[in-house]
Amino acid sequence: MNGIKLRGTGRCVPANTVTNDDLSRLVDTNDEWITARTGIRSRYRCEKETLTELCVSAVRDALHMAGITPADIGVCIVATVSADTVVPSAACLLQRALGLPEDTPCFDLNAACTGFVYALHTMECLLNASPRKFGLVVGAEALSKVVDWTDRGTCILFGDGAAAAVVECREGWPSIGAVLGSRGDDVLLRLPGLGRGEPNVLSMEGTQVFKFAVETVPACMDATLKKAGLTPADIDFFVFHQANARIIDLAVRKYRIPPEKYYKNIDRYGNTAAASVPLVLSELVEQGRVGPGSRLLLTAFGGGLTWGGAVLEMA
C-alpha cells in the first residue's frame, strides 16, 4: 500500500477564552489546583461559532499551505464527537462550504480523542483507491456543548477547537504504519446518545482513565515503533494527545525524550479530544519546529476506550 505524508496544516479556535479563574466562579476549584493536576490554565469555548465554521477556517488554511484547491481533494474525514448535527455530518457540511467534488467520500469518524489517528489510517487506505491523491483529515470538537458546567471533575478539562491536515498519497512513500486498538467500556468515559433518557453530558472516572492512559501510551508507542522498524532515536518529534500534562511527562521520562523533541500546548487549549493532535501539528509547522522530511510519532488515547499511534512524515 502506498503511504501518505503531511502537506499542509491549519487551525481555528473560538474567540472566547475560559481561564481557571473563570471556572472558580462556577465550581469549587482554583487555578493552582487545576494547573498542578492537569497543566491546564485556559481553554477556548464556542459562543457564536459553530463547529462547521471552525472546520472551514482550519481547512482553508491547510489547503493554502499545501498549495492545492478543493477540486484536488479525493477524501474528506472529520474526526469528532460533537458535530453541529448528527445528520448531515460535519464532513458533508464541509463539502458544501468548500465546494469539494461531489464524488468525494465525506464522513465523520468517532473514536473520541484518538479520532485523528484513526482518521489518518482510514485516509491512507481510501486514498489508495482514489483517483485524486490529496485528502483532508480534520479533528474538531465543540465539547463545551456537552460538558456539565457544575461538575468540577470534567468542566476544567475540555476545550473547543479545530485543526486540519492535508495529506498526499504517493507510490513509494512509506505507510504511516498505524497501530490502533479498542477496549469497549461505557463507564470510564461516557457521552450518552440521543433518546437515552439521561443528560447528554460527558462523564468520566478520572482516576481510572488516568491509569488507562499511563499504561496505554507507552505500550502504543512501543508497538508503533516496532511496526515501523524504528527506535526513539529515529523520531524527529513526538506528538502526544494533550489530555493531561502529567501523562506526557511520564512518557517523556520513560523514553528520555529531550525538550526539543516534544511539545505541550495543553496549558492554552485544554483537552480538545480529536482536535488535540492536529492542533499540535499545526503549531509545530507554523513555528518551524518540523519541516520537510521530519518524521513524527503520533500517539493518542480516548473514550471507547480507544488508542492509536502512527509515524507521519512531512512531505
XYZ file of C-alpha atoms in Angstrom:
315
model
C 0.000 0.000 0.000
C 1.255 3.477 -0.882
C 1.821 5.772 2.067
C 0.757 9.318 2.890
C 2.692 12.370 4.003
C 1.669 15.690 5.525
C 1.377 18.583 3.047
C -0.351 21.371 4.960
C -1.956 22.268 8.282
C -4.393 24.839 9.610
C -6.306 25.545 12.799
C -9.106 27.684 14.189
C -10.302 28.266 17.745
C -13.212 30.270 19.174
C -12.759 33.873 20.232
C -13.777 33.255 23.837
C -11.200 32.073 26.379
C -12.198 30.500 29.701
C -9.493 30.695 32.356
C -9.172 28.670 35.531
C -10.165 31.757 37.475
C -13.340 31.942 35.405
C -14.159 28.360 36.345
C -13.534 29.069 40.030
C -16.644 31.251 39.887
C -18.706 28.308 38.617
C -17.451 25.380 40.701
C -15.377 24.795 43.834
C -11.880 24.935 42.323
C -8.980 27.300 41.750
C -6.149 27.956 39.320
C -3.459 26.347 41.466
C -5.443 23.122 41.908
C -6.243 22.757 38.189
C -2.765 23.652 36.954
C -0.991 21.304 39.372
C -3.127 18.308 38.415
C -3.626 18.838 34.693
C -1.281 21.530 33.374
C -4.300 23.452 32.020
C -4.565 27.209 32.550
C -7.206 28.131 29.983
C -9.307 26.703 27.188
C -11.448 28.029 24.321
C -15.235 27.908 24.325
C -17.619 28.362 21.413
C -20.216 31.069 21.906
C -21.198 32.366 18.484
C -19.032 29.990 16.446
C -20.260 26.651 15.114
C -18.081 23.584 14.758
C -18.558 23.757 10.986
C -17.260 27.330 10.880
C -14.146 26.304 12.814
C -13.578 23.415 10.407
C -13.977 25.551 7.293
C -11.455 28.128 8.518
C -8.901 25.478 9.531
C -9.250 23.644 6.210
C -8.857 26.809 4.117
C -5.530 27.493 5.838
C -4.383 23.900 5.326
C -5.290 23.985 1.630
C -3.433 27.272 1.209
C -0.304 25.864 2.853
C -0.472 22.731 0.706
C -0.885 24.831 -2.437
C -3.923 22.926 -3.677
C -7.613 23.655 -4.274
C -10.791 21.890 -3.099
C -11.004 20.295 -6.548
C -7.848 18.292 -5.737
C -9.364 16.582 -2.675
C -10.215 12.899 -3.014
C -11.490 12.133 0.513
C -12.651 14.233 3.490
C -12.854 12.847 7.034
C -13.774 14.805 10.152
C -12.906 13.181 13.480
C -15.380 14.472 16.079
C -17.913 13.535 18.738
C -19.547 16.984 18.832
C -20.629 17.922 15.305
C -23.303 20.585 14.897
C -25.711 17.912 13.630
C -25.723 14.129 13.606
C -27.004 14.283 10.032
C -25.675 15.897 7.914
C -22.171 15.087 9.080
C -19.594 17.787 9.644
C -17.698 16.402 6.650
C -20.711 16.780 4.364
C -21.181 20.369 5.527
C -17.513 20.922 4.703
C -18.110 19.516 1.237
C -20.835 22.097 0.655
C -18.923 25.015 2.169
C -15.716 24.309 0.252
C -17.238 23.043 -2.979
C -15.485 19.681 -2.884
C -16.225 17.467 -5.904
C -19.466 15.554 -5.406
C -17.744 12.200 -5.916
C -15.636 12.870 -2.792
C -16.347 10.464 0.099
C -17.114 12.688 3.117
C -17.919 11.312 6.570
C -17.390 11.815 10.295
C -15.387 9.362 12.407
C -15.923 8.809 16.135
C -13.003 7.383 18.066
C -13.105 10.139 20.709
C -9.670 11.607 21.435
C -7.982 9.016 19.196
C -10.128 10.098 16.259
C -7.466 11.960 14.292
C -5.056 8.999 14.314
C -7.873 6.616 13.331
C -8.808 9.040 10.536
C -5.232 9.200 9.226
C -5.123 5.429 8.814
C -8.577 5.397 7.212
C -7.475 8.182 4.866
C -4.356 6.280 3.819
C -6.490 3.278 2.861
C -9.080 5.321 0.959
C -6.590 7.477 -0.961
C -5.008 4.325 -2.351
C -8.308 3.726 -4.127
C -8.999 7.361 -5.077
C -8.216 8.984 -8.431
C -7.318 12.170 -6.554
C -4.432 11.683 -4.174
C -4.953 14.523 -1.680
C -7.078 14.077 1.443
C -8.495 16.278 4.194
C -8.202 14.971 7.751
C -9.847 17.255 10.317
C -10.030 16.953 14.091
C -12.676 19.220 15.570
C -14.619 19.478 18.808
C -17.120 21.789 20.481
C -17.129 19.896 23.755
C -18.429 22.911 25.679
C -21.865 21.872 24.343
C -21.711 18.554 26.209
C -19.751 19.487 29.347
C -21.548 19.578 32.681
C -20.510 23.010 33.944
C -21.436 22.018 37.509
C -19.031 19.033 37.542
C -15.581 20.225 38.521
C -14.095 16.849 37.610
C -14.799 17.340 33.897
C -15.578 21.001 33.156
C -11.991 22.010 33.933
C -10.543 19.630 31.332
C -12.133 20.175 27.949
C -11.926 22.877 25.301
C -13.139 23.655 21.786
C -11.192 23.972 18.554
C -10.474 22.568 15.122
C -7.348 21.700 13.163
C -6.919 20.310 9.676
C -4.272 18.403 7.764
C -3.865 17.968 4.028
C -2.146 14.684 3.241
C -0.904 13.314 -0.052
C -0.621 9.683 -1.171
C 2.220 8.677 -3.484
C 3.704 5.476 -4.781
C 6.874 4.563 -2.936
C 6.110 6.562 0.184
C 6.171 4.554 3.438
C 2.925 3.708 5.181
C 2.201 5.523 8.431
C 2.082 2.046 9.993
C -0.820 2.873 12.260
C -1.359 0.778 15.393
C -4.972 1.045 16.563
C -6.874 -0.611 19.382
C -10.039 -0.561 21.422
C -11.458 -1.946 24.661
C -15.201 -1.464 24.912
C -16.171 0.392 28.077
C -19.238 2.573 28.652
C -18.422 3.584 32.231
C -14.984 5.207 32.420
C -15.683 7.854 29.770
C -19.238 8.296 28.516
C -21.349 10.637 26.414
C -24.937 9.313 26.096
C -26.652 9.293 22.742
C -29.998 10.646 21.644
C -33.136 9.343 23.311
C -31.325 7.711 26.211
C -33.397 9.454 28.867
C -30.316 10.772 30.649
C -28.469 14.097 30.478
C -26.429 14.368 27.286
C -23.239 15.419 29.079
C -19.772 13.958 29.440
C -18.995 11.862 32.492
C -15.618 10.409 33.375
C -13.948 8.325 36.049
C -10.825 10.477 36.073
C -8.541 8.275 38.181
C -9.263 5.165 36.125
C -8.844 6.983 32.821
C -5.504 8.332 34.038
C -4.343 4.792 34.869
C -5.511 3.575 31.465
C -3.558 6.340 29.737
C -0.368 5.773 31.714
C -0.394 2.091 30.683
C -1.595 2.601 27.118
C 0.601 5.450 25.862
C 3.988 3.684 26.228
C 2.542 0.362 25.027
C 1.166 2.088 21.939
C 4.459 3.891 21.310
C 6.397 0.633 21.589
C 4.031 -1.151 19.191
C 4.132 1.674 16.651
C 7.926 1.879 16.680
C 8.199 -1.904 16.359
C 5.818 -1.972 13.400
C 7.799 0.781 11.673
C 11.144 -0.834 12.482
C 12.303 2.319 14.254
C 13.748 3.341 17.588
C 13.001 6.517 19.572
C 16.266 7.942 18.226
C 14.844 7.729 14.675
C 11.951 10.054 15.569
C 12.393 13.791 14.986
C 9.368 14.831 17.033
C 6.913 13.151 19.416
C 3.319 14.386 19.154
C 1.183 13.475 22.156
C -2.551 13.794 22.699
C -2.920 16.711 25.107
C -5.134 15.253 27.847
C -3.016 15.812 30.928
C 0.476 17.255 31.236
C 1.463 14.590 33.761
C 0.716 11.777 31.292
C 3.005 13.407 28.731
C 5.709 13.952 31.363
C 5.672 10.265 32.301
C 6.176 9.209 28.672
C 8.929 11.786 28.212
C 10.808 10.434 31.219
C 10.373 6.798 30.160
C 11.807 7.404 26.691
C 14.237 10.131 27.776
C 12.876 12.469 25.136
C 14.816 15.761 25.013
C 12.827 19.019 25.331
C 13.394 19.956 21.690
C 11.597 16.794 20.550
C 8.187 17.179 22.168
C 5.613 19.893 22.736
C 2.813 20.750 25.140
C 0.049 23.241 24.428
C -2.477 21.852 26.901
C -1.994 24.918 29.089
C -3.784 27.067 26.459
C -6.227 24.616 24.879
C -7.141 22.035 27.494
C -8.199 18.643 26.174
C -9.713 19.214 22.728
C -10.214 15.478 22.095
C -9.973 14.732 18.349
C -8.591 18.220 17.666
C -5.708 17.781 20.104
C -3.090 16.058 17.904
C -3.680 18.196 14.774
C -3.577 21.388 16.876
C -0.071 20.380 17.971
C 0.877 19.585 14.366
C -0.353 22.976 13.168
C 1.625 24.891 15.778
C 4.790 22.871 15.172
C 4.652 23.562 11.432
C 3.911 27.248 11.971
C 6.827 27.602 14.394
C 9.211 25.828 12.022
C 9.978 23.124 14.590
C 9.203 20.464 11.981
C 9.667 20.701 8.240
C 10.236 18.719 5.039
C 11.471 15.234 5.861
C 10.639 15.376 9.564
C 9.461 12.063 10.998
C 6.776 12.356 13.692
C 5.444 9.763 16.110
C 1.783 10.451 16.923
C 0.153 8.880 19.978
C -3.391 9.273 21.293
C -5.933 7.598 23.574
C -9.552 8.271 24.394
C -13.068 7.129 25.164
C -14.320 3.902 23.736
C -11.817 3.037 25.086
C -9.507 3.625 22.114
C -5.836 4.200 21.386
C -3.654 4.712 18.354
C -0.194 5.511 17.111
C 1.315 6.338 13.719
C 4.547 7.529 12.133
C 3.790 10.514 9.902
C 6.375 12.223 7.722
C 6.359 15.773 6.409
C 6.382 15.933 2.617
